[in-house]
Amino acid sequence: MGERKIRNMEEFASVSGISRPTVSKYFHDPTSVRATTRARIEAAIEQYDYRPNIYAMNQNRELTKNIGVVVPYLADPFFGEIVRVIERRCIEAGFSPSLFSSHGSAEQERDILDTLRSLKPAGVLLAPLGRLSDKSAIEAFCRDVPTVLFDSNIEGMGESFVGSDNYSFVSQTVEYLSRTGEPPSFFEMKNPANPNANKRRRAYLDMMERLGLEPNVMQIDGTGWAFEEIGRQGALEILNRGALPTDTILCSNDRLAIGLLSACYETGHKVGRGPDCDLRVASHDDHPFSRYTCPSLTTAAHDYANVSGHSVETLFRLIESGGRFETREETLFSAHLIMRDSA
Amino acid sequence: MGERKIRNMEEFASVSGISRPTVSKYFHDPTSVRATTRARIEAAIEQYDYRPNIYAMNQNRELTKNIGVVVPYLADPFFGEIVRVIERRCIEAGFSPSLFSSHGSAEQERDILDTLRSLKPAGVLLAPLGRLSDKSAIEAFCRDVPTVLFDSNIEGMGESFVGSDNYSFVSQTVEYLSRTGEPPSFFEMKNPANPNANKRRRAYLDMMERLGLEPNVMQIDGTGWAFEEIGRQGALEILNRGALPTDTILCSNDRLAIGLLSACYETGHKVGRGPDCDLRVASHDDHPFSRYTCPSLTTAAHDYANVSGHSVETLFRLIESGGRFETREETLFSAHLIMRDSA
DNA sequence: AATTATTTTTTACGCGCGTAAAGTATTTTG
DNA sequence: CAAAATACTTTACGCGCGTAAAAAATAATT
């Protein structure tokens, strides 16, 4: 173990008995060199613990092996889960993921795109803020950097979009709720940040019409990403007014539902589908905590594995295609209903 | 706006009318050049939208302006919150934070340290996994890279540790609970991943002895980071056995408590401090969701702002001191009790 | 105005690696 | 076994910037 520290690729090449250009080739793609050569290089890496200087590696490369991953809000465990899958797959494929969170701020999102541009990534997976996003900044970014949007779509931007089919969420919950009890009212924010919210409202209205039922939308105040608190305040206001139009509430998303359930508990409204219950509550997303609400939340679940998996695969295809697709693809995965105790 | 794209610092220097070495100096530290020079450079940046190639910038620098931030588990919104504060402060101070999550895996943690080493960061903020961490890997890393540990301490590693005072958490909850009702039993995992858990158990035992009360520790099975599910299963087992030693439970952390509360609800045990309640539950951390459990969770809160703020400040001081402190500092912030409805 | 201190310019070199070209060695194919 | 194909070596240059040293310009001080 008394080997002196290797300072650069030149030195490493000489101690490994391989020429520098071949070593360089190896680090760019280990499978591009002959198996025997590869074995010798890897033995030397093992022995000398050498890694190339990533800065020198990347400065002359038009595009790097980096992949940017941007999410709107990291304190939402939903994104924490997604990021875990994405990171793993990127690393397995030999890329280096760089993770960024906009933390709900459009300014931060712009800054992140700026940073990403100078990272010269091979590709970017971007879950935009939504309504608040600086559309022109994102558009300009997508022109320069191969980008796949996920989770929340912005029409026409990025080479591809991968997300969940909001209609599938809502059709399943509405169908189930109206089949097993009173038809649901819809509970949402008045000015939702996320475009999925609007799609869900429209899907709700559409489904109710299709079923010949009277729709009822409750829109509550509040801005920002503290959905639980917004849901709780909005629900308290409605419950205290005794203004519930039906005994069945369908929340736009689980985080609002978590706040609503807390308000129900506080005001003594028993939630569930038993005869002694005051109301039923269902929702969408299958948030990691929806299993632990009281009662546990009946919800429509994202196909987490497919959304994250297909986002990554699409990005890999995009990178292999040189960063552009002929036409913009949109892939939507269906939700599946998870029946728990709240409805 | 018809300016041609600037290709490198040479070109940028010439169009801005400043020499390249001075421009280089500016990008390293804008305050290091004369105000008039700075103004001219910034005007040119504005006009030509030039940024230096970060890879070329960093390849010759001994240490970069990067700061590594490592957390053990990003799907825990606790860390999402902390990261937000840390990132903001780093950017304000002119650093580029790079965020990494070990996602509960020691192997990932090792890989992250490896990646970080080649990023040549000015400093690293590391919240280790805890018991599962590869101690020798962390120790070796801390020798090479200026590192401040936070959240969970590993004795002797890193130049400094910033976290919460576990004794302060437990003393407040135990004191409050035993003063207002039956003394608490302690509910925890048998093999906690996090060293804070052990400190909390010892603090519980110590406090109980000091108050002349009989301690009772319930240790439940389970490994990994799915604390809610572990808490729920453990609680179901105990509740179904009717094996509660007292009517007051103190959970080691909020995520276990969230699982326990869900088990209580499921089994019809009413939680709270009213006369009609079966048991009281309190906990530690002030997890972002503890406000929305049913009933809302009485808990001891981290001083989030101080822990994240002081971690960053300590790292900045460390960087300014050339990466080493004379002696290893440990800074612990006190918790404060948040009284809600569960106890 | 002269002296001193500070900042900028000029010149020049090097960092660690990518990569192109031409030649040599090795493996594969028929 | 020879021819063809593939992989590797040698040589050489360039990328974009850091940075050192000496000279020149500018600003601050007396």
mmCIF file of C-alpha atoms in Angstrom, chain A:
data_model
loop_
_atom_site.group_PDB
_atom_site.id
_atom_site.type_symbol
_atom_site.label_atom_id
_atom_site.label_comp_id
_atom_site.label_asym_id
_atom_site.label_seq_id
_atom_site.Cartn_x
_atom_site.Cartn_y
_atom_site.Cartn_z
ATOM 1 C CA MET A 1 0.000 0.000 0.000
ATOM 2 C CA GLY A 2 3.032 2.251 -0.044
ATOM 3 C CA GLU A 3 2.197 3.483 -3.562
ATOM 4 C CA ARG A 4 2.597 7.183 -3.961
ATOM 5 C CA LYS A 5 -0.471 9.186 -4.824
ATOM 6 C CA ILE A 6 -1.225 9.388 -8.517
ATOM 7 C CA ARG A 7 -1.462 13.015 -9.612
ATOM 8 C CA ASN A 8 -2.949 12.751 -13.070
ATOM 9 C CA MET A 9 -3.996 10.500 -15.885
ATOM 10 C CA GLU A 10 -0.532 10.529 -17.405
ATOM 11 C CA GLU A 11 0.932 9.017 -14.253
ATOM 12 C CA PHE A 12 -1.942 6.639 -13.879
ATOM 13 C CA ALA A 13 -1.545 5.477 -17.466
ATOM 14 C CA SER A 14 2.120 4.770 -16.954
ATOM 15 C CA VAL A 15 1.664 2.771 -13.724
ATOM 16 C CA SER A 16 -1.172 0.801 -15.269
ATOM 17 C CA GLY A 17 0.856 0.065 -18.391
ATOM 18 C CA ILE A 18 -1.760 1.493 -20.753
ATOM 19 C CA SER A 19 -1.476 4.597 -22.873
ATOM 20 C CA ARG A 20 -3.241 7.744 -21.739
ATOM 21 C CA PRO A 21 -5.636 8.047 -24.687
ATOM 22 C CA THR A 22 -6.850 4.518 -24.025
ATOM 23 C CA VAL A 23 -7.268 5.246 -20.322
ATOM 24 C CA SER A 24 -9.187 8.371 -21.260
ATOM 25 C CA LYS A 25 -11.373 6.287 -23.521
ATOM 26 C CA TYR A 26 -11.968 3.854 -20.681
ATOM 27 C CA PHE A 27 -13.193 6.560 -18.333
ATOM 28 C CA HIS A 28 -15.545 7.843 -20.954
ATOM 29 C CA ASP A 29 -17.011 4.396 -21.557
ATOM 30 C CA PRO A 30 -15.507 1.310 -19.896
ATOM 31 C CA THR A 31 -17.033 -1.004 -22.479
ATOM 32 C CA SER A 32 -15.246 0.748 -25.320
ATOM 33 C CA VAL A 33 -11.930 -0.928 -24.570
ATOM 34 C CA ARG A 34 -10.956 -4.576 -24.850
ATOM 35 C CA ALA A 35 -11.772 -6.776 -21.881
ATOM 36 C CA THR A 36 -8.126 -7.489 -21.077
ATOM 37 C CA THR A 37 -7.274 -3.794 -21.198
ATOM 38 C CA ARG A 38 -10.228 -2.967 -19.055
ATOM 39 C CA ALA A 39 -9.185 -5.511 -16.470
ATOM 40 C CA ARG A 40 -5.682 -4.044 -16.271
ATOM 41 C CA ILE A 41 -7.059 -0.520 -15.863
ATOM 42 C CA GLU A 42 -9.507 -1.585 -13.221
ATOM 43 C CA ALA A 43 -6.818 -3.434 -11.315
ATOM 44 C CA ALA A 44 -4.746 -0.270 -11.321
ATOM 45 C CA ILE A 45 -7.715 1.833 -10.188
ATOM 46 C CA GLU A 46 -8.192 -0.592 -7.335
ATOM 47 C CA GLN A 47 -4.546 -0.449 -6.417
ATOM 48 C CA TYR A 48 -3.960 3.286 -6.701
ATOM 49 C CA ASP A 49 -7.458 4.628 -6.012
ATOM 50 C CA TYR A 50 -7.190 7.038 -8.907
ATOM 51 C CA ARG A 51 -10.104 9.068 -10.284
ATOM 52 C CA PRO A 52 -9.799 11.550 -13.086
ATOM 53 C CA ASN A 53 -10.303 15.214 -12.374
ATOM 54 C CA ILE A 54 -13.936 15.757 -13.252
ATOM 55 C CA TYR A 55 -13.408 19.427 -13.983
ATOM 56 C CA ALA A 56 -10.667 18.768 -16.491
ATOM 57 C CA MET A 57 -12.745 15.951 -17.964
ATOM 58 C CA ASN A 58 -15.715 18.159 -18.582
ATOM 59 C CA GLN A 59 -14.203 21.405 -19.710
ATOM 60 C CA ASN A 60 -13.630 20.327 -23.272
ATOM 61 C CA ARG A 61 -16.624 18.103 -23.595
ATOM 62 C CA GLU A 62 -19.585 19.555 -25.391
ATOM 63 C CA LEU A 63 -21.879 17.670 -23.066
ATOM 64 C CA THR A 64 -21.059 15.958 -19.826
ATOM 65 C CA LYS A 65 -22.298 12.821 -18.112
ATOM 66 C CA ASN A 66 -24.295 14.955 -15.676
ATOM 67 C CA ILE A 67 -28.038 14.840 -15.381
ATOM 68 C CA GLY A 68 -29.944 17.646 -13.718
ATOM 69 C CA VAL A 69 -32.975 16.772 -11.612
ATOM 70 C CA VAL A 70 -35.242 19.624 -10.566
ATOM 71 C CA VAL A 71 -38.244 19.323 -8.268
ATOM 72 C CA PRO A 72 -40.540 22.111 -7.097
ATOM 73 C CA TYR A 73 -40.665 21.336 -3.403
ATOM 74 C CA LEU A 74 -38.425 18.961 -1.568
ATOM 75 C CA ALA A 75 -40.158 19.086 1.789
ATOM 76 C CA ASP A 76 -42.954 17.159 0.087
ATOM 77 C CA PRO A 77 -42.076 13.494 0.633
ATOM 78 C CA PHE A 78 -43.764 12.702 -2.662
ATOM 79 C CA PHE A 79 -40.790 14.231 -4.452
ATOM 80 C CA GLY A 80 -38.351 12.713 -2.015
ATOM 81 C CA GLU A 81 -39.530 9.290 -3.129
ATOM 82 C CA ILE A 82 -39.409 10.108 -6.818
ATOM 83 C CA VAL A 83 -35.928 11.538 -6.517
ATOM 84 C CA ARG A 84 -34.660 8.390 -4.875
ATOM 85 C CA VAL A 85 -35.688 6.235 -7.810
ATOM 86 C CA ILE A 86 -34.412 8.681 -10.383
ATOM 87 C CA GLU A 87 -31.030 9.076 -8.733
ATOM 88 C CA ARG A 88 -30.490 5.352 -8.508
ATOM 89 C CA ARG A 89 -31.307 4.765 -12.153
ATOM 90 C CA CYS A 90 -29.059 7.602 -13.297
ATOM 91 C CA ILE A 91 -26.111 6.278 -11.338
ATOM 92 C CA GLU A 92 -26.683 2.748 -12.632
ATOM 93 C CA ALA A 93 -26.561 4.123 -16.156
ATOM 94 C CA GLY A 94 -23.250 5.835 -15.486
ATOM 95 C CA PHE A 95 -24.561 9.368 -15.116
ATOM 96 C CA SER A 96 -24.069 11.792 -12.244
ATOM 97 C CA PRO A 97 -27.368 13.243 -11.082
ATOM 98 C CA SER A 98 -27.426 16.731 -9.593
ATOM 99 C CA LEU A 99 -30.455 17.459 -7.479
ATOM 100 C CA PHE A 100 -32.127 20.836 -7.175
ATOM 101 C CA SER A 101 -35.288 22.042 -5.466
ATOM 102 C CA SER A 102 -37.064 25.265 -6.319
ATOM 103 C CA HIS A 103 -38.560 25.281 -2.827
ATOM 104 C CA GLY A 104 -41.732 26.777 -4.234
ATOM 105 C CA SER A 105 -40.063 29.896 -5.575
ATOM 106 C CA ALA A 106 -40.078 30.937 -9.230
ATOM 107 C CA GLU A 107 -36.928 32.954 -8.705
ATOM 108 C CA GLN A 108 -35.129 29.902 -7.380
ATOM 109 C CA GLU A 109 -36.371 27.897 -10.322
ATOM 110 C CA ARG A 110 -34.882 30.448 -12.706
ATOM 111 C CA ASP A 111 -31.585 30.431 -10.830
ATOM 112 C CA ILE A 112 -31.474 26.656 -10.962
ATOM 113 C CA LEU A 113 -31.931 26.645 -14.713
ATOM 114 C CA ASP A 114 -29.093 29.144 -14.919
ATOM 115 C CA THR A 115 -26.841 26.950 -12.829
ATOM 116 C CA LEU A 116 -27.820 23.916 -14.841
ATOM 117 C CA ARG A 117 -26.926 25.566 -18.082
ATOM 118 C CA SER A 118 -23.365 26.054 -16.933
ATOM 119 C CA LEU A 119 -23.202 22.455 -15.746
ATOM 120 C CA LYS A 120 -23.605 21.466 -19.412
ATOM 121 C CA PRO A 121 -25.665 18.399 -18.506
ATOM 122 C CA ALA A 122 -26.396 15.634 -20.980
ATOM 123 C CA GLY A 123 -30.037 16.056 -20.029
ATOM 124 C CA VAL A 124 -32.431 17.428 -17.438
ATOM 125 C CA LEU A 125 -35.474 16.023 -15.677
ATOM 126 C CA LEU A 126 -37.609 18.974 -14.709
ATOM 127 C CA ALA A 127 -40.717 19.016 -12.552
ATOM 128 C CA PRO A 128 -41.719 22.659 -12.875
ATOM 129 C CA LEU A 129 -43.470 24.742 -10.255
ATOM 130 C CA GLY A 130 -46.435 25.108 -12.558
ATOM 131 C CA ARG A 131 -48.508 28.251 -12.712
ATOM 132 C CA LEU A 132 -45.814 30.337 -11.025
ATOM 133 C CA SER A 133 -43.029 29.182 -13.317
ATOM 134 C CA ASP A 134 -41.349 31.702 -15.538
ATOM 135 C CA LYS A 135 -42.561 30.105 -18.756
ATOM 136 C CA SER A 136 -40.248 32.004 -21.057
ATOM 137 C CA ALA A 137 -37.226 31.105 -18.939
ATOM 138 C CA ILE A 138 -38.183 27.441 -19.100
ATOM 139 C CA GLU A 139 -38.823 27.640 -22.805
ATOM 140 C CA ALA A 140 -35.432 29.202 -23.439
ATOM 141 C CA PHE A 141 -33.794 26.609 -21.247
ATOM 142 C CA CYS A 142 -35.443 23.732 -23.048
ATOM 143 C CA ARG A 143 -34.170 25.072 -26.338
ATOM 144 C CA ASP A 144 -30.600 24.881 -25.057
ATOM 145 C CA VAL A 145 -30.673 21.741 -22.922
ATOM 146 C CA PRO A 146 -32.359 18.394 -23.665
ATOM 147 C CA THR A 147 -35.158 18.342 -21.126
ATOM 148 C CA VAL A 148 -37.884 15.951 -20.102
ATOM 149 C CA LEU A 149 -40.665 17.454 -18.030
ATOM 150 C CA PHE A 150 -42.329 15.334 -15.418
ATOM 151 C CA ASP A 151 -45.097 15.502 -12.838
ATOM 152 C CA SER A 152 -46.516 18.767 -14.042
ATOM 153 C CA ASN A 153 -46.856 19.607 -17.697
ATOM 154 C CA ILE A 154 -46.289 22.908 -19.436
ATOM 155 C CA GLU A 155 -47.771 22.721 -22.881
ATOM 156 C CA GLY A 156 -45.215 22.424 -25.618
ATOM 157 C CA MET A 157 -42.101 22.735 -23.463
ATOM 158 C CA GLY A 158 -39.369 20.158 -23.208
ATOM 159 C CA GLU A 159 -38.919 17.288 -25.621
ATOM 160 C CA SER A 160 -41.306 15.082 -23.693
ATOM 161 C CA PHE A 161 -43.614 14.945 -20.718
ATOM 162 C CA VAL A 162 -44.139 12.049 -18.325
ATOM 163 C CA GLY A 163 -46.770 12.189 -15.667
ATOM 164 C CA SER A 164 -49.985 10.799 -14.355
ATOM 165 C CA ASP A 165 -53.316 10.864 -16.076
ATOM 166 C CA ASN A 166 -55.390 13.178 -13.933
ATOM 167 C CA TYR A 167 -58.586 12.045 -15.563
ATOM 168 C CA SER A 168 -57.824 8.499 -14.515
ATOM 169 C CA PHE A 169 -57.416 9.590 -10.893
ATOM 170 C CA VAL A 170 -60.650 11.467 -10.737
ATOM 171 C CA SER A 171 -62.769 9.091 -12.756
ATOM 172 C CA GLN A 172 -61.934 6.264 -10.398
ATOM 173 C CA THR A 173 -62.578 8.167 -7.202
ATOM 174 C CA VAL A 174 -65.759 9.807 -8.478
ATOM 175 C CA GLU A 175 -67.067 6.538 -9.841
ATOM 176 C CA TYR A 176 -66.341 4.708 -6.616
ATOM 177 C CA LEU A 177 -67.737 7.387 -4.334
ATOM 178 C CA SER A 178 -70.939 7.939 -6.269
ATOM 179 C CA ARG A 179 -71.527 4.221 -6.609
ATOM 180 C CA THR A 180 -71.192 3.588 -2.868
ATOM 181 C CA GLY A 181 -72.881 6.634 -1.402
ATOM 182 C CA GLU A 182 -73.666 10.272 -1.984
ATOM 183 C CA PRO A 183 -71.884 11.832 -4.954
ATOM 184 C CA PRO A 184 -68.806 13.802 -3.942
ATOM 185 C CA SER A 185 -68.222 17.519 -3.696
ATOM 186 C CA PHE A 186 -64.824 18.645 -4.891
ATOM 187 C CA PHE A 187 -62.459 20.368 -2.446
ATOM 188 C CA GLU A 188 -59.577 22.392 -3.847
ATOM 189 C CA MET A 189 -57.599 25.591 -3.706
ATOM 190 C CA LYS A 190 -59.014 28.583 -5.507
ATOM 191 C CA ASN A 191 -55.717 29.372 -7.193
ATOM 192 C CA PRO A 192 -53.806 26.128 -7.400
ATOM 193 C CA ALA A 193 -50.105 26.416 -8.187
ATOM 194 C CA ASN A 194 -50.047 23.134 -10.025
ATOM 195 C CA PRO A 195 -51.664 22.622 -13.426
ATOM 196 C CA ASN A 196 -52.691 19.110 -12.406
ATOM 197 C CA ALA A 197 -55.218 20.701 -10.066
ATOM 198 C CA ASN A 198 -57.059 22.329 -12.935
ATOM 199 C CA LYS A 199 -57.123 19.100 -14.886
ATOM 200 C CA ARG A 200 -58.553 17.337 -11.867
ATOM 201 C CA ARG A 201 -61.313 19.882 -11.435
ATOM 202 C CA ARG A 202 -62.273 19.617 -15.079
ATOM 203 C CA ALA A 203 -62.196 15.842 -14.831
ATOM 204 C CA TYR A 204 -64.475 16.018 -11.806
ATOM 205 C CA LEU A 205 -66.969 18.244 -13.595
ATOM 206 C CA ASP A 206 -66.860 16.046 -16.636
ATOM 207 C CA MET A 207 -67.364 12.841 -14.678
ATOM 208 C CA MET A 208 -70.271 14.256 -12.718
ATOM 209 C CA GLU A 209 -71.958 15.377 -15.898
ATOM 210 C CA ARG A 210 -71.387 12.005 -17.480
ATOM 211 C CA LEU A 211 -72.972 10.322 -14.481
ATOM 212 C CA GLY A 212 -75.863 12.771 -14.533
ATOM 213 C CA LEU A 213 -74.985 14.150 -11.114
ATOM 214 C CA GLU A 214 -74.951 17.677 -9.791
ATOM 215 C CA PRO A 215 -71.345 18.847 -9.323
ATOM 216 C CA ASN A 216 -70.280 20.984 -6.405
ATOM 217 C CA VAL A 217 -66.868 22.612 -6.158
ATOM 218 C CA MET A 218 -65.605 24.138 -2.925
ATOM 219 C CA GLN A 219 -62.702 26.484 -3.568
ATOM 220 C CA ILE A 220 -60.694 27.610 -0.590
ATOM 221 C CA ASP A 221 -58.319 30.516 -0.185
ATOM 222 C CA GLY A 222 -54.600 30.317 0.276
ATOM 223 C CA THR A 223 -51.366 30.545 -1.665
ATOM 224 C CA GLY A 224 -48.028 28.817 -1.414
ATOM 225 C CA TRP A 225 -47.045 25.236 -0.786
ATOM 226 C CA ALA A 226 -48.312 24.742 2.770
ATOM 227 C CA PHE A 227 -51.219 22.694 1.468
ATOM 228 C CA GLU A 228 -51.981 20.954 4.750
ATOM 229 C CA GLU A 229 -52.510 24.227 6.565
ATOM 230 C CA ILE A 230 -54.491 25.665 3.678
ATOM 231 C CA GLY A 231 -56.705 22.577 3.635
ATOM 232 C CA ARG A 232 -57.177 22.696 7.371
ATOM 233 C CA GLN A 233 -58.139 26.382 7.472
ATOM 234 C CA GLY A 234 -60.454 26.040 4.512
ATOM 235 C CA ALA A 235 -62.122 22.999 5.998
ATOM 236 C CA LEU A 236 -62.547 24.593 9.421
ATOM 237 C CA GLU A 237 -64.264 27.513 7.821
ATOM 238 C CA ILE A 238 -66.659 25.294 5.893
ATOM 239 C CA LEU A 239 -67.328 22.891 8.750
ATOM 240 C CA ASN A 240 -67.973 25.653 11.251
ATOM 241 C CA ARG A 241 -70.387 27.265 8.840
ATOM 242 C CA GLY A 242 -72.090 23.900 8.457
ATOM 243 C CA ALA A 243 -71.767 24.502 4.750
ATOM 244 C CA LEU A 244 -71.063 20.994 3.554
ATOM 245 C CA PRO A 245 -73.169 20.379 0.454
ATOM 246 C CA THR A 246 -72.894 16.572 0.658
ATOM 247 C CA ASP A 247 -71.518 14.060 3.108
ATOM 248 C CA THR A 248 -68.811 13.066 0.655
ATOM 249 C CA ILE A 249 -65.744 15.150 -0.100
ATOM 250 C CA LEU A 250 -63.222 14.508 -2.813
ATOM 251 C CA CYS A 251 -60.018 16.463 -2.289
ATOM 252 C CA SER A 252 -57.894 17.566 -5.177
ATOM 253 C CA ASN A 253 -54.797 16.118 -3.501
ATOM 254 C CA ASP A 254 -53.753 14.259 -0.379
ATOM 255 C CA ARG A 255 -52.003 17.134 1.294
ATOM 256 C CA LEU A 256 -55.215 19.158 1.298
ATOM 257 C CA ALA A 257 -56.988 16.054 2.556
ATOM 258 C CA ILE A 258 -54.541 15.691 5.427
ATOM 259 C CA GLY A 259 -55.419 19.213 6.537
ATOM 260 C CA LEU A 260 -59.111 18.558 6.050
ATOM 261 C CA LEU A 261 -59.012 15.366 8.113
ATOM 262 C CA SER A 262 -57.264 17.215 10.893
ATOM 263 C CA ALA A 263 -60.033 19.847 10.827
ATOM 264 C CA CYS A 264 -62.682 17.127 10.898
ATOM 265 C CA TYR A 265 -61.096 15.508 13.910
ATOM 266 C CA GLU A 266 -60.813 18.834 15.676
ATOM 267 C CA THR A 267 -64.463 19.700 15.105
ATOM 268 C CA GLY A 268 -65.740 16.241 15.984
ATOM 269 C CA HIS A 269 -66.810 15.208 12.521
ATOM 270 C CA LYS A 270 -66.308 11.498 12.263
ATOM 271 C CA VAL A 271 -64.879 10.470 8.897
ATOM 272 C CA GLY A 272 -65.357 7.048 7.360
ATOM 273 C CA ARG A 273 -67.911 4.874 5.653
ATOM 274 C CA GLY A 274 -69.590 3.389 8.741
ATOM 275 C CA PRO A 275 -73.202 4.243 9.621
ATOM 276 C CA ASP A 276 -71.989 6.341 12.552
ATOM 277 C CA CYS A 277 -69.814 8.496 10.337
ATOM 278 C CA ASP A 278 -70.598 12.080 9.387
ATOM 279 C CA LEU A 279 -68.744 12.221 6.133
ATOM 280 C CA ARG A 280 -66.542 10.394 3.682
ATOM 281 C CA VAL A 281 -63.277 11.816 2.390
ATOM 282 C CA ALA A 282 -61.223 10.644 -0.537
ATOM 283 C CA SER A 283 -58.369 12.159 -2.416
ATOM 284 C CA HIS A 284 -55.597 11.762 -4.992
ATOM 285 C CA ASP A 285 -51.844 11.079 -5.019
ATOM 286 C CA ASP A 286 -51.210 8.358 -2.449
ATOM 287 C CA HIS A 287 -48.933 10.635 -0.515
ATOM 288 C CA PRO A 288 -46.499 8.657 1.677
ATOM 289 C CA PHE A 289 -48.429 9.791 4.758
ATOM 290 C CA SER A 290 -51.912 9.047 3.533
ATOM 291 C CA ARG A 291 -51.593 5.575 5.025
ATOM 292 C CA TYR A 292 -51.250 7.126 8.503
ATOM 293 C CA THR A 293 -54.017 9.677 8.598
ATOM 294 C CA CYS A 294 -56.953 9.061 10.935
ATOM 295 C CA PRO A 295 -58.807 7.401 9.404
ATOM 296 C CA SER A 296 -56.415 6.151 6.749
ATOM 297 C CA LEU A 297 -57.084 7.912 3.482
ATOM 298 C CA THR A 298 -58.845 6.369 0.508
ATOM 299 C CA THR A 299 -57.002 7.763 -2.454
ATOM 300 C CA ALA A 300 -56.014 7.261 -6.067
ATOM 301 C CA ALA A 301 -52.342 6.402 -6.295
ATOM 302 C CA HIS A 302 -49.755 7.555 -8.765
ATOM 303 C CA ASP A 303 -47.960 4.807 -10.557
ATOM 304 C CA TYR A 304 -44.784 6.048 -8.844
ATOM 305 C CA ALA A 305 -42.537 3.366 -10.261
ATOM 306 C CA ASN A 306 -43.648 3.920 -13.840
ATOM 307 C CA VAL A 307 -43.644 7.696 -13.694
ATOM 308 C CA SER A 308 -40.120 7.897 -12.341
ATOM 309 C CA GLY A 309 -38.891 4.927 -14.348
ATOM 310 C CA HIS A 310 -40.306 6.120 -17.629
ATOM 311 C CA SER A 311 -39.070 9.678 -17.047
ATOM 312 C CA VAL A 312 -35.558 8.386 -16.724
ATOM 313 C CA GLU A 313 -35.843 6.043 -19.691
ATOM 314 C CA THR A 314 -37.250 8.805 -21.836
ATOM 315 C CA LEU A 315 -34.369 11.044 -20.895
ATOM 316 C CA PHE A 316 -31.867 8.321 -21.762
ATOM 317 C CA ARG A 317 -33.499 7.855 -25.138
ATOM 318 C CA LEU A 318 -33.446 11.591 -25.634
ATOM 319 C CA ILE A 319 -29.746 11.766 -24.857
ATOM 320 C CA GLU A 320 -29.029 8.928 -27.257
ATOM 321 C CA SER A 321 -31.060 10.684 -29.949
ATOM 322 C CA GLY A 322 -28.763 13.678 -29.660
ATOM 323 C CA GLY A 323 -31.073 15.733 -27.480
ATOM 324 C CA ARG A 324 -34.057 16.141 -29.789
ATOM 325 C CA PHE A 325 -37.166 14.141 -30.569
ATOM 326 C CA GLU A 326 -39.078 14.395 -33.814
ATOM 327 C CA THR A 327 -42.282 15.106 -31.989
ATOM 328 C CA ARG A 328 -43.040 15.940 -28.397
ATOM 329 C CA GLU A 329 -44.256 12.853 -26.553
ATOM 330 C CA GLU A 330 -46.649 12.941 -23.639
ATOM 331 C CA THR A 331 -46.882 9.790 -21.573
ATOM 332 C CA LEU A 332 -49.523 9.547 -18.888
ATOM 333 C CA PHE A 333 -49.802 6.686 -16.459
ATOM 334 C CA SER A 334 -53.071 5.613 -14.961
ATOM 335 C CA ALA A 335 -53.812 5.838 -11.291
ATOM 336 C CA HIS A 336 -55.157 2.995 -9.215
ATOM 337 C CA LEU A 337 -57.651 3.302 -6.407
ATOM 338 C CA ILE A 338 -56.447 2.501 -2.909
ATOM 339 C CA MET A 339 -59.358 1.780 -0.645
ATOM 340 C CA ARG A 340 -58.706 2.618 2.953
ATOM 341 C CA ASP A 341 -60.966 3.715 5.769
ATOM 342 C CA SER A 342 -61.891 7.320 5.001
ATOM 343 C CA ALA A 343 -64.348 6.508 2.219
#
